[in-house]
Amino acid sequence: MRKSLSFAGAFALALIALPASAGAAPSDGLDDDLLDQKLQQLYDAADHSVTAEVRLGDDVWSEAMGTRKIDGSGGRVDEDDRVRIASLTKSMVSAVLLRLQSEGEVDLDATIGDYLPGLLPYEDEPTIRQIMQHTGGLRDYFSYLYPSLMESDMSDFYANYRNDYEPEELIAMSTADPLLFEPGTGYAYSNTGYMALGLLIEHITGEELREVLDERVFEPADLDDTYLPKDGTWGIRGANPVPYMTTGEADDPYFDSMRLSHDQMWAAGGVISTMEDVNDFYDALLDGTLLDDAELAQMTEFVGGGDQGLAYGLGLVGLQPGCPDDPEEVFVGHTGGGLGHMTYSFHSVDGDRQATFTWNIDDRHAAADPAELNWALASLLTAGLCGTDPGAMPTGAEELARALTAGPESEAPLVLS
């Protein structure tokens, strides 16, 4: 999974304080024509299906373009199609842990070893809070499961993508080596940590993680089309755009990754959802349905990610600069790379402005023009959150484009797996 990409300095590298006000709304309503134009731009750049939903207060725009399969079969993609939302799952897992702390069931400043001794075999073990914000020094099991994929070589993926694993197996892959740094002294995005957090939630509640998410997240937020799949399964229930990965092979450029084992994602990125449900989730996260003010304040204590330039809270990314008329504004959300489906989801702190969209090709080989794709992503997000066309802005657009990519010369959009 793509990770360790830079936001090119667009995030502050110290603690970011959320603004007292989320800023003025960009307009009296959504600009449907502008959003249609920017969705078309992303569709043209990504070279296959895209689905999106944008909200401004009670005003909602949702559209989808393309076919569900590359060969044109399977019908047209629909706004209600389900996708792997991948690391947006981390926001959901973190919300559960914050509630469990308020209920006195867990202390986020304790270690996982205080509850599950030996799961992380380190003498200097990171705290649960550090794991949630990726400052614990844990390595990422995907680097061990798919070492060749880190170099865009698909051979390890072909060999292993259908294999089922217990969370403990995936954790053991990456914890056989020492921590990357002393806990609390650096930043390294780690799916391993969230696998451990999933086991912690199951230990504390005595329930399977998918049941806990149902009870504490999906049901109270009214996410009717969202679920965490059962262990040992693959595929997506209901209509969905097929997820693909580029191969780098001219005669067979796309690989259907639908049969990826759900076990490989689980607490780190296993949730299946729709664009509407994702927006409903973050709305419920921000409006007090899922967390109280004190819990949300902890979740949005963003820390810088060193050379990576990330601003990360507890399962939540802070995106800055904001809109051109308020560059100090911070949007919150996450990105997700599901080894096929790629998702962006960001929201104003008051939940009034929301933009979520997915395209269905994990392009590791620059099959699409990188500059065109990066600009299309930044343009759609700017149109959704700010109501403005970055192509018509004299300043600000370049900064936002860099913030959403690995830099001005990037070959890939920023997606946290």
PDB file of C-alpha atoms in Angstrom, residues 51 68 76-83 238-241 273-275:
ATOM      1  CA  THR A  51     -18.021   8.496  -7.664  1.00  0.00           C
ATOM      2  CA  ARG A  68     -17.893  -0.734 -13.250  1.00  0.00           C
ATOM      3  CA  ARG A  76     -22.553   2.192 -15.281  1.00  0.00           C
ATOM      4  CA  VAL A  77     -21.137   3.058 -11.889  1.00  0.00           C
ATOM      5  CA  ASP A  78     -23.686   4.627  -9.521  1.00  0.00           C
ATOM      6  CA  GLU A  79     -23.366   7.149  -6.679  1.00  0.00           C
ATOM      7  CA  ASP A  80     -24.569   4.442  -4.270  1.00  0.00           C
ATOM      8  CA  ASP A  81     -21.936   1.880  -5.252  1.00  0.00           C
ATOM      9  CA  ARG A  82     -19.825   0.475  -2.448  1.00  0.00           C
ATOM     10  CA  VAL A  83     -16.019   0.624  -2.334  1.00  0.00           C
ATOM     11  CA  GLY A 238     -23.882  -5.210  -3.745  1.00  0.00           C
ATOM     12  CA  ALA A 239     -23.021  -3.056  -6.741  1.00  0.00           C
ATOM     13  CA  ASN A 240     -19.475  -1.721  -6.899  1.00  0.00           C
ATOM     14  CA  PRO A 241     -16.830  -0.516  -9.322  1.00  0.00           C
ATOM     15  CA  SER A 273     -18.939   1.915   2.360  1.00  0.00           C
ATOM     16  CA  THR A 274     -20.504   4.468  -0.010  1.00  0.00           C
ATOM     17  CA  MET A 275     -19.753   8.148  -0.544  1.00  0.00           C
TER      18      MET A 275
END
